[in-house]
Tab-separated table of C-alpha atoms in Angstrom:
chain	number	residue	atom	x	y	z
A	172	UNK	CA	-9.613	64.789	11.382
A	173	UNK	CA	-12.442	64.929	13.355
A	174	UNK	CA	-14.146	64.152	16.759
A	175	UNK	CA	-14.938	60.615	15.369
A	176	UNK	CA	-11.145	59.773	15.318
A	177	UNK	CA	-10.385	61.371	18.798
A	178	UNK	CA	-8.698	58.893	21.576
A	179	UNK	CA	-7.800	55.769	20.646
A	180	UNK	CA	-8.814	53.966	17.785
A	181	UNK	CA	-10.126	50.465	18.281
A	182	UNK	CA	-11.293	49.407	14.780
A	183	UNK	CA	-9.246	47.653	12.421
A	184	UNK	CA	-10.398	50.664	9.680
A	185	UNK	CA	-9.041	53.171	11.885
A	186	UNK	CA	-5.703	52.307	12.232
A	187	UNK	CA	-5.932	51.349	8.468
A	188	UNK	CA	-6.367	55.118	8.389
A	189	UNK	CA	-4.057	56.153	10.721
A	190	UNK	CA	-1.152	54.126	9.205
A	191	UNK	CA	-2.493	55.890	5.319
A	192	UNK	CA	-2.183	59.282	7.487
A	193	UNK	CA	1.124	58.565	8.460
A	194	UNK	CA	2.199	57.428	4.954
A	195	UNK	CA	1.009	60.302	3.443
A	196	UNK	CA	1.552	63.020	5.100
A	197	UNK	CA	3.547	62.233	7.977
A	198	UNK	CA	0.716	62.931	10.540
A	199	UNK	CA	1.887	62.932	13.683
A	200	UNK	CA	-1.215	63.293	15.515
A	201	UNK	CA	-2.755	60.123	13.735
A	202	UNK	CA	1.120	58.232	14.665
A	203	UNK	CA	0.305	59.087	18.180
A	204	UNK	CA	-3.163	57.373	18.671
A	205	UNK	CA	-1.321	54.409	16.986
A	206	UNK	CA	1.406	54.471	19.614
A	207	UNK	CA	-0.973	54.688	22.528
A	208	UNK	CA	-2.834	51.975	21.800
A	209	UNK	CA	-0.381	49.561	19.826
A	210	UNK	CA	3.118	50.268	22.128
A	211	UNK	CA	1.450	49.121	25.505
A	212	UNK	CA	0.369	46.353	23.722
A	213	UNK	CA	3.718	45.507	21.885
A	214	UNK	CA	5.246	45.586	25.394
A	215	UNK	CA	3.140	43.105	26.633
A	216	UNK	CA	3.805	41.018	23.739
A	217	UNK	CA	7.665	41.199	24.076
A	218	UNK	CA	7.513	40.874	28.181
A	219	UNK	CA	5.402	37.080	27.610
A	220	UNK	CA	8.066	36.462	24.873
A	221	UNK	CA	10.423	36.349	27.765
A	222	UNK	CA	11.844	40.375	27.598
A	223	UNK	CA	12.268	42.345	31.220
A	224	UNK	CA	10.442	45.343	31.854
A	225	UNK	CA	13.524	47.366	30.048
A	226	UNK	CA	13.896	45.409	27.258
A	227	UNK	CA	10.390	44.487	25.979
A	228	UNK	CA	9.802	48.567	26.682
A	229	UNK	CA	12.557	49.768	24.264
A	230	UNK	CA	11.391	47.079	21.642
A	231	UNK	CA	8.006	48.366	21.725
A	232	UNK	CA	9.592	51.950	20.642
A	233	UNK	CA	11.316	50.361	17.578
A	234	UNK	CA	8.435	48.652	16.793
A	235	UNK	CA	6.549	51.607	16.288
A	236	UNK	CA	9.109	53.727	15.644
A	237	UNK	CA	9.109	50.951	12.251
A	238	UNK	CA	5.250	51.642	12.088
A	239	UNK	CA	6.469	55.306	11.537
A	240	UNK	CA	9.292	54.339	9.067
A	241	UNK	CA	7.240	51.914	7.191
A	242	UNK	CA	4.127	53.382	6.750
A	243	UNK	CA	4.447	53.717	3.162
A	244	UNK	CA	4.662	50.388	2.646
A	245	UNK	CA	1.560	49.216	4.097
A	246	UNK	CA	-1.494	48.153	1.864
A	247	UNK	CA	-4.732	47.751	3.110
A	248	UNK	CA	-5.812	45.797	0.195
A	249	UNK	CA	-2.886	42.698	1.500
A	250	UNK	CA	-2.648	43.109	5.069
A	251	UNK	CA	-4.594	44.237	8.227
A	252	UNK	CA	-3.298	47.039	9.734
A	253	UNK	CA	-2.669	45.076	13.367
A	254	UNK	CA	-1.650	41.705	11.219
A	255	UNK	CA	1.102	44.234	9.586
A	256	UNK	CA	2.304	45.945	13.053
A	257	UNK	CA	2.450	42.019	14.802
A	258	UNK	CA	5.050	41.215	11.300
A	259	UNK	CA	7.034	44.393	12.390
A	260	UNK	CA	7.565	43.327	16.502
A	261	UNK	CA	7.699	39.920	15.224
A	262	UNK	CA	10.786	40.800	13.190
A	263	UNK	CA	12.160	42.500	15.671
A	264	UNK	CA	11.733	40.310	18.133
A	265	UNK	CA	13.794	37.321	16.212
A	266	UNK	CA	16.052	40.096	15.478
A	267	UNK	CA	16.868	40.797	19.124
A	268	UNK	CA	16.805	37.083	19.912
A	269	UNK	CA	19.889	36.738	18.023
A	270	UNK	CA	21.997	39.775	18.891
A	271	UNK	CA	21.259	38.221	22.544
A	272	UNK	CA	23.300	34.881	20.871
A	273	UNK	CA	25.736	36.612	19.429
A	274	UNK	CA	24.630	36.357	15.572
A	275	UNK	CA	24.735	40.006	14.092
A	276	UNK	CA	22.191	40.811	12.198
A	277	UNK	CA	19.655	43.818	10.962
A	278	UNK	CA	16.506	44.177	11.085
A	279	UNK	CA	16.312	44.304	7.067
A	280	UNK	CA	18.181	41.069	6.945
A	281	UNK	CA	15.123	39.567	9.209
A	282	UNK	CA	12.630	41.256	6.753
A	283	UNK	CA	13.953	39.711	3.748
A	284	UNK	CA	13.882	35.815	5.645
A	285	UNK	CA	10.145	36.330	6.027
A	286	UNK	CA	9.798	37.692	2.306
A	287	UNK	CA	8.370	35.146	0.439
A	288	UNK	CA	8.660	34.820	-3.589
A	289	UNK	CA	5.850	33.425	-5.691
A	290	UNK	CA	2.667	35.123	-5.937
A	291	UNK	CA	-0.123	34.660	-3.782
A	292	UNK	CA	-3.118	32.229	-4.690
A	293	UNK	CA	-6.350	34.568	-4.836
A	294	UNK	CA	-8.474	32.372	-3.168
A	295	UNK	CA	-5.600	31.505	-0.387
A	296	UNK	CA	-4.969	35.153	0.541
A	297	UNK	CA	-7.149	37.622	1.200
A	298	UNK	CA	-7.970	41.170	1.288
A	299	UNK	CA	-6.528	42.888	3.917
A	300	UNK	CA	-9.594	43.647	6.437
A	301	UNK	CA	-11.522	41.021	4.779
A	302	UNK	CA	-8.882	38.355	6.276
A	303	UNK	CA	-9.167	40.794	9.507
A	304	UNK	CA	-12.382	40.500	10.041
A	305	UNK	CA	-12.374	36.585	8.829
A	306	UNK	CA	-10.257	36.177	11.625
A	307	UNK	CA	-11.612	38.440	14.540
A	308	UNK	CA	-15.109	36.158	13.445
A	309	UNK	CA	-13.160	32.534	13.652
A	310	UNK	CA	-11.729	33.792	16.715
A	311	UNK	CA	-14.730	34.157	18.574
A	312	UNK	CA	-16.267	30.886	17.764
A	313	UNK	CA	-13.347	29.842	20.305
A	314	UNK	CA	-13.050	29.078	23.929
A	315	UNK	CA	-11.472	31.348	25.784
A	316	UNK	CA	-9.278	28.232	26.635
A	317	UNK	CA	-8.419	27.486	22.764
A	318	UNK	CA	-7.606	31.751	22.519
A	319	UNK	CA	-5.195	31.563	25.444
A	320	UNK	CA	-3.383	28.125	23.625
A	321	UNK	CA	-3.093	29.893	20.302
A	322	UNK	CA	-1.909	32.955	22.031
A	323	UNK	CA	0.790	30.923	23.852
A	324	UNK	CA	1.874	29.955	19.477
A	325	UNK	CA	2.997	33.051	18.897
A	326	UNK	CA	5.920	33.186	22.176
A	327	UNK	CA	9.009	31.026	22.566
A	328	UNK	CA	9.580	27.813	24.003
A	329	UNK	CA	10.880	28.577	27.018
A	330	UNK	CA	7.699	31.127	27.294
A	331	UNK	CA	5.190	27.783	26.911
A	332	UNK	CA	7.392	26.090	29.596
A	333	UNK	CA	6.662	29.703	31.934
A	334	UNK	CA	2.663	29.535	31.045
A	335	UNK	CA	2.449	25.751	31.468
A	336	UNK	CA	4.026	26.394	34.766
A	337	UNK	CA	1.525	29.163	35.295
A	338	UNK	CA	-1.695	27.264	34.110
A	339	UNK	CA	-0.562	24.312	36.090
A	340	UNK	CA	-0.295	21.820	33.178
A	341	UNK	CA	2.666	19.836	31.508
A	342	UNK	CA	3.843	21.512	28.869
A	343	UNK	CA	3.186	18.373	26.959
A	344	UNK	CA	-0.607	19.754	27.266
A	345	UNK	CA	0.017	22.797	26.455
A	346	UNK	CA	1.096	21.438	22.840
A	347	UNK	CA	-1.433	19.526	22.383
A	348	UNK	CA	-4.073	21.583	23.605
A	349	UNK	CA	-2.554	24.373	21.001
A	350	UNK	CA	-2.740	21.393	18.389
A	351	UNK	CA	-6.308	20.852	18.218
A	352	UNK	CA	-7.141	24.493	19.300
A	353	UNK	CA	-5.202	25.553	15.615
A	354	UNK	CA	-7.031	22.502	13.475
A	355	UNK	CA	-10.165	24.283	14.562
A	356	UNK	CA	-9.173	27.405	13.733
A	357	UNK	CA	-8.316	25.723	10.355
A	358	UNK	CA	-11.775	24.566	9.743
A	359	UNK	CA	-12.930	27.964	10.903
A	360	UNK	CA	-11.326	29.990	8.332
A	361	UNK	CA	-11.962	27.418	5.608
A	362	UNK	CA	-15.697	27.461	6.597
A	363	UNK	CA	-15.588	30.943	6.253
A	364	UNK	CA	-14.409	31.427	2.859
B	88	UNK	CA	2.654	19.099	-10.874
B	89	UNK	CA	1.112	20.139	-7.305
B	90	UNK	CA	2.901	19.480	-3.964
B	91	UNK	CA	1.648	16.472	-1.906
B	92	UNK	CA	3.667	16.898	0.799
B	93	UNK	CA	3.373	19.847	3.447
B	94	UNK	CA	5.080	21.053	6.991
B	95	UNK	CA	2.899	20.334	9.797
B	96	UNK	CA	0.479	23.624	10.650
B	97	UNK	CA	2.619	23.266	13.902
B	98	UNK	CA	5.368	24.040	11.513
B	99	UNK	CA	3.714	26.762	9.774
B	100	UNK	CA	2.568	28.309	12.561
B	101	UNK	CA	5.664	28.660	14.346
B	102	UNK	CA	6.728	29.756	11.107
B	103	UNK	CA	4.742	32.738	11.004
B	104	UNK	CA	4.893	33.275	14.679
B	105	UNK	CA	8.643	33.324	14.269
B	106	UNK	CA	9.666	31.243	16.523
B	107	UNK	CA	11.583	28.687	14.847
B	108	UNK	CA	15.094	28.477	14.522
B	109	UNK	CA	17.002	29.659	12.339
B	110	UNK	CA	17.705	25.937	10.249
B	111	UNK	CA	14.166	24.789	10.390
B	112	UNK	CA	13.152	28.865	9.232
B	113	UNK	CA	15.076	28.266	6.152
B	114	UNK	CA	13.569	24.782	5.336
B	115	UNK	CA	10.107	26.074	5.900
B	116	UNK	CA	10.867	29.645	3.630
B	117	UNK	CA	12.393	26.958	1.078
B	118	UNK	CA	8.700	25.072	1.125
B	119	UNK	CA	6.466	28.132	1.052
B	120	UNK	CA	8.287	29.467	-1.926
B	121	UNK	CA	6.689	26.739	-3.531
B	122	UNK	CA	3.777	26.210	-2.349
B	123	UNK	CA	0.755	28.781	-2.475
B	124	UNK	CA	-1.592	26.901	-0.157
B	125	UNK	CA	1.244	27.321	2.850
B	126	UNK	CA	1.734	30.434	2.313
B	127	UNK	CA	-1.811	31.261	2.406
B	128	UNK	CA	-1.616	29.891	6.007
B	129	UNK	CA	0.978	31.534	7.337
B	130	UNK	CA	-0.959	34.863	6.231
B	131	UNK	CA	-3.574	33.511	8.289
B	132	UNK	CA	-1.547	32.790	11.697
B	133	UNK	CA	-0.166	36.377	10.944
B	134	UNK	CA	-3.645	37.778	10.476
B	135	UNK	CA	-4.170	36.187	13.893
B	136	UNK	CA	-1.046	37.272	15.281
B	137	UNK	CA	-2.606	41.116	14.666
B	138	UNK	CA	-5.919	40.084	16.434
B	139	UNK	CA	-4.116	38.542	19.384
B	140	UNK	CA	-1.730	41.982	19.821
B	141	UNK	CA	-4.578	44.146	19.346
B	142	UNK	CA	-6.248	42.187	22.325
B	143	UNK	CA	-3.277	42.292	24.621
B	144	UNK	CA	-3.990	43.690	27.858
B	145	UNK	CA	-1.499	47.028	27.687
B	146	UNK	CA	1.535	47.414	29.617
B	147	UNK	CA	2.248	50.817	30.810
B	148	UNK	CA	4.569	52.460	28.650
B	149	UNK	CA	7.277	55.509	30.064
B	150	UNK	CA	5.142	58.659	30.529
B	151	UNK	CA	7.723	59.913	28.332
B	152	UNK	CA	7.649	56.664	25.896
B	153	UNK	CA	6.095	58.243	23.191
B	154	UNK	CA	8.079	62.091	23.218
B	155	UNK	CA	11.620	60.127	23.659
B	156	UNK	CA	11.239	58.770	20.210
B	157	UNK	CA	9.768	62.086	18.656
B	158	UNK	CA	13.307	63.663	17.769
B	159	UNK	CA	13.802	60.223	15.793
B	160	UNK	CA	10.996	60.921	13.549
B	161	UNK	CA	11.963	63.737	11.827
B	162	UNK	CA	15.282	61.724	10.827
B	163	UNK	CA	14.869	60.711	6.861
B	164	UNK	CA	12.831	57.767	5.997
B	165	UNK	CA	14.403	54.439	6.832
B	166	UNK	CA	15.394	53.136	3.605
B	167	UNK	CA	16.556	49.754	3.686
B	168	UNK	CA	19.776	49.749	2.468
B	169	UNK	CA	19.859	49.025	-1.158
B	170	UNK	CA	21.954	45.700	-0.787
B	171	UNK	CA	22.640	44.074	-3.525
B	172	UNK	CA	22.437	40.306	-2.245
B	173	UNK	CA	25.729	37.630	-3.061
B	174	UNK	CA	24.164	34.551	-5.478
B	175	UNK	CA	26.536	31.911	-3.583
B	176	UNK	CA	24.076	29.449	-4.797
B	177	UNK	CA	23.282	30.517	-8.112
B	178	UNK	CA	23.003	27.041	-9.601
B	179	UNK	CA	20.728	25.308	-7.524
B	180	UNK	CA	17.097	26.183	-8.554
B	181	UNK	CA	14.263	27.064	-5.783
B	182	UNK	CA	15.955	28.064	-2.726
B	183	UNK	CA	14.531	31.814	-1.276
B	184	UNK	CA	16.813	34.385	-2.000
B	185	UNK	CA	17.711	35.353	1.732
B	186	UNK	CA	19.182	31.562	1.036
B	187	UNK	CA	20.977	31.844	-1.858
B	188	UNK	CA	22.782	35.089	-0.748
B	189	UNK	CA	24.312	32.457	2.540
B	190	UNK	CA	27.940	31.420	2.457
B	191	UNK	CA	27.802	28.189	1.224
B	192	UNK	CA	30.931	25.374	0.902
B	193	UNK	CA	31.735	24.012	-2.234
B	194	UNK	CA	29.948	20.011	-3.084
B	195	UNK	CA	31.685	17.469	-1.067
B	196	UNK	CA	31.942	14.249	-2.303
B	197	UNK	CA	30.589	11.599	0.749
B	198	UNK	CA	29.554	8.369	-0.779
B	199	UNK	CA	29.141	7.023	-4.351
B	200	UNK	CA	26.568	9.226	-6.233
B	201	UNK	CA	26.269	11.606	-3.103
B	202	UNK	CA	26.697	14.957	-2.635
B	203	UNK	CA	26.995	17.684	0.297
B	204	UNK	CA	27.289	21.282	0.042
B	205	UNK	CA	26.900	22.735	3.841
B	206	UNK	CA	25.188	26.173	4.069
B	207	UNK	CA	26.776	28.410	6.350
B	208	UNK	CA	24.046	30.395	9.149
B	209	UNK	CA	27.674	31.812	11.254
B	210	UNK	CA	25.555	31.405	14.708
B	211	UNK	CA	24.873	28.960	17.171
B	212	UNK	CA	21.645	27.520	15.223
B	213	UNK	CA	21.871	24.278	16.594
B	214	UNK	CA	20.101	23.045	13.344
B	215	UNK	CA	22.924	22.334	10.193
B	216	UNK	CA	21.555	23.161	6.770
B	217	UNK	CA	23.051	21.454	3.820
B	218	UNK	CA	21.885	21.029	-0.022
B	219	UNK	CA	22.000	17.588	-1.303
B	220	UNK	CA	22.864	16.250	-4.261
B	221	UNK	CA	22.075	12.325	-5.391
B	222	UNK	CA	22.514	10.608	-8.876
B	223	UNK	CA	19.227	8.886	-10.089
B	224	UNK	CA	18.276	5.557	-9.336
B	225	UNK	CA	20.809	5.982	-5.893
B	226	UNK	CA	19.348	4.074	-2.727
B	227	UNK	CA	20.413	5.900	0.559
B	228	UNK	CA	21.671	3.696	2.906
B	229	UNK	CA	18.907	2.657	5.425
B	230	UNK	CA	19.358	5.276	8.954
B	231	UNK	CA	17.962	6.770	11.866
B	232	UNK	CA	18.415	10.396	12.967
B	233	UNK	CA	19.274	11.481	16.416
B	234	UNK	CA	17.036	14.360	15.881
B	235	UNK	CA	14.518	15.644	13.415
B	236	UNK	CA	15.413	16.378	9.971
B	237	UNK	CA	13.405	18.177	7.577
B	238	UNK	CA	14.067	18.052	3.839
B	239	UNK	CA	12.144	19.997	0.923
B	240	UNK	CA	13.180	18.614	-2.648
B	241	UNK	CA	14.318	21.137	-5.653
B	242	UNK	CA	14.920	19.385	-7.774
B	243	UNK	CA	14.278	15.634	-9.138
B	244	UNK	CA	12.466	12.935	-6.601
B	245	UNK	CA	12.674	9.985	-3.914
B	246	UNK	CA	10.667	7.897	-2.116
B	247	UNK	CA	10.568	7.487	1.455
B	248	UNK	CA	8.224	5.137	2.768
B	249	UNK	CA	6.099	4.263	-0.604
B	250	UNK	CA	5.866	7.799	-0.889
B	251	UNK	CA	6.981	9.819	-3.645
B	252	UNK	CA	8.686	13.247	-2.731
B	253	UNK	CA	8.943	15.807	-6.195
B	254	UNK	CA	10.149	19.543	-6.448
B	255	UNK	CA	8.562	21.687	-3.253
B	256	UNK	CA	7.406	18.481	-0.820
B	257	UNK	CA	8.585	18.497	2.417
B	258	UNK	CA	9.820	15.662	4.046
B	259	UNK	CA	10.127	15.670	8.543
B	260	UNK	CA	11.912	13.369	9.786
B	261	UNK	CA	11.723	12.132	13.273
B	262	UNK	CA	14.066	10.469	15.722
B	263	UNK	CA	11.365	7.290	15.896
B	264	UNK	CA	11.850	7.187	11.599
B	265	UNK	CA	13.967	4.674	10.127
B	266	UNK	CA	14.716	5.632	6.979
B	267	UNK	CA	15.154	4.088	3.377
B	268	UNK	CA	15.140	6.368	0.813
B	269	UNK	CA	15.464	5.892	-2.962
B	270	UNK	CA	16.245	8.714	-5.470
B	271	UNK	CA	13.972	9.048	-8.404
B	272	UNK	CA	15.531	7.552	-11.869
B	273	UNK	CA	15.028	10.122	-14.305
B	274	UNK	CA	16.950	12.828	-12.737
B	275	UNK	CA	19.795	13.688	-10.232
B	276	UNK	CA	17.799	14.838	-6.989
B	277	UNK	CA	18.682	18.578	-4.887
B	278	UNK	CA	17.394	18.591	-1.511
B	279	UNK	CA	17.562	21.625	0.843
B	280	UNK	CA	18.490	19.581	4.395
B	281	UNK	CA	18.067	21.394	8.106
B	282	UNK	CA	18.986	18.459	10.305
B	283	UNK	CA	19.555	18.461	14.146
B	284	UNK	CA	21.682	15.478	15.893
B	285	UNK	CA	23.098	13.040	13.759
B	286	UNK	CA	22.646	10.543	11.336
B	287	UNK	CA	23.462	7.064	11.979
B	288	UNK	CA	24.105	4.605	9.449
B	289	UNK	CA	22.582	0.611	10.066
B	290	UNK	CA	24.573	-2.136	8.738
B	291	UNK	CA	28.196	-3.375	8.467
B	292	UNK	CA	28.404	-1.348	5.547
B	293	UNK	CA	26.707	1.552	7.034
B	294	UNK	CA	29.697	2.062	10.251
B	295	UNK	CA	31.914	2.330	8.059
B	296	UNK	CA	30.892	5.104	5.549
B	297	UNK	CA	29.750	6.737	9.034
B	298	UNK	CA	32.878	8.357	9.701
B	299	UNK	CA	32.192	10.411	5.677
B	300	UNK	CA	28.947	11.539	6.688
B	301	UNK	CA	30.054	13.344	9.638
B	302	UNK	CA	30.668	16.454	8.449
């Protein structure tokens, strides 16, 4: 690899590649710039999802610790490379959720809940960094206000109670602001196809 | 045939986000195996799920985060083990296979030309899953739920409310909902069931099959 892919990457194709790297030959110099930029991030994604500072750390390991596991079975031509690594600490995250109420399960049992049979539509799912940037484009036609609702989607309940304490607003707000912020993001991604 | 009736993108988005429980995770999965369109949007909130984590603002990892795990790497690919899934439900078309491979109880008779077969999830979900099973032409006695039920047919029909519910529509049920519900005629009707609360039968008739339908 060259200069070009020194320090973090930030595009969407370059962790495409470094995830390939990985796959193919176990590179662990292309892993790395994935962990430093995706394993901060994880952690901040599992510390608003309710995790302490402990906690949300170690589950940002496994996540990419999966990344490293996995990488074979990522396709760029189905999934975004980031839209792929938020499945993983998603899945983990429900996973931990419910060792934390007593109900064993593994992580492959959480996997195969989210696996899906029937084939996809082609003009319902698309191309991996197509959708990406499809996305990444509806997302900016957004207020910052709408970004920070359909952020608050993707943590628990008792999270949206936390930020509607934090923002100031009844949480009864919170859902509907999320509500209308999604519809548009709806009409977004259908205008975009 | 095409499905009319969908989860709310509420519902699908929580979906995706993972953040429903486990009951109304398995009525949703039972939906999208049907239905292309859904699924289509749940790739989409996951799609944005990836954009939102990439845009997180980082929180410091260990200075050591990244060399702890290092020693783990070299272990042998993770293979998920190559479990071969249980079919507890292997007569009951359309249900996801992380479904079919539940503990489930054998058809309980509750009423005339009614059927329950509970799913078990062995956790504290406090959503109940159950299939059920009607004869054609049967007319559910008219009831209110205590919490929200949501239903996604597999086989057969009913109408709720003038409208017709066929094989992958998803019905949600709300605590405000009174509900009449009539089975279609030409076939028995399946319907995967993740109910919270209770139901609760109107009528004379109604308290007295209540203390059947409390299972």
């Amino acid at each position: 690899m060259g200069l070009a892919m020194a320090g973090e990457p930030v595009t969407p194709q370059e962790w495409s590649q470094c995830l390939s790297a990985v796959a193919t030959h176990q590179d662990r110099a292309a892993f790395a710039r994935l962990f430093e930029y995706f394993a901060p991030r994880v952690k901040t994604f599992m510390r608003r999802s309710g995790a302490d500072d402990a906690a949300a750390e170690e589950l940002a390991q496994e996540t990419l610790l999966m990344v490293w596991r996995k990488a074979a079975q990522f396709d760029p031509a189905t999934a975004g490379a980031g839209a792929w690594i938020f499945t993983i600490a998603r899945n983990l995250r429900v996973d931990a959720l419910r060792r934390e109420r007593g109900v064993s399960a593994r992580a492959g049992d959480i996997d195969a809940e989210f696996l899906i049979d029937g084939a996809p539509t082609p003009d319902a799912v698309l191309a991996g960094q197509q959708a990406d940037a499809r996305v990444r484009a509806a997302l900016k036609e957004l207020s910052a206000e709408q970004k920070r609702v359909i952020e608050l989607s993707f943590y628990q309940e008792r999270a949206h109670g936390d930020i509607a304490a934090v923002l100031g607003i009844p949480l009864g707000t919170v859902k509907s602001r999320l509500r209308l912020a999604m519809s548009k993001l709806r009409i977004l991604l259908d205008d975009l196809s | 045939m095409s499905i009319q009736h969908h989860p709310s993108e509420e519902l699908l988005t929580a979906f995706a986000a993972g953040t429903l429980d486990r009951g109304q995770h398995i009525a949703a999965a039972t939906h999208l195996g049907h239905c292309p369109a859904c699924r289509g949007w749940v790739k989409s909130v996951e799609n944005v799920g990836g954009a939102v984590l990439a845009e997180l603002p980082p929180a410091p990892m260990a200075p050591d985060a990244l060399s702890r795990i290092a020693p783990r790497l070299a272990e042998a690919p993770h293979q998920s083990a190559s479990r071969r899934d249980g079919d507890s439900l292997p007569d009951v078309p359309g249900l996801p296979a992380f479904v079919r491979a539940l503990p489930a109880e054998p058809w309980v008779w509750v009423a005339p030309s009614l059927h329950v077969r509970r799913i078990e999830l062995g956790g504290t979900s406090p959503t109940r899953v159950f299939l059920l099973k009607s004869g054609p032409g049967t007319k559910l006695l008219p009831h209110t739920h205590t919490g929200f039920e949501l239903t996604c047919v597999l086989t057969g029909s009913f109408t709720h409310d003038n409208r017709r519910y066929a094989v992958g529509d998803f019905d949600m049920g709300t605590p405000e909902d009174e509900h009449e519900i009539e089975i279609g005629t030409d076939e028995a009707c399946i319907s995967l069931v993740a109910m919270q609360g209770t139901l609760r039968l109107k009528g004379v008739f109604g308290r007295l099959l209540q203390p059947l339908i409390s299972f």
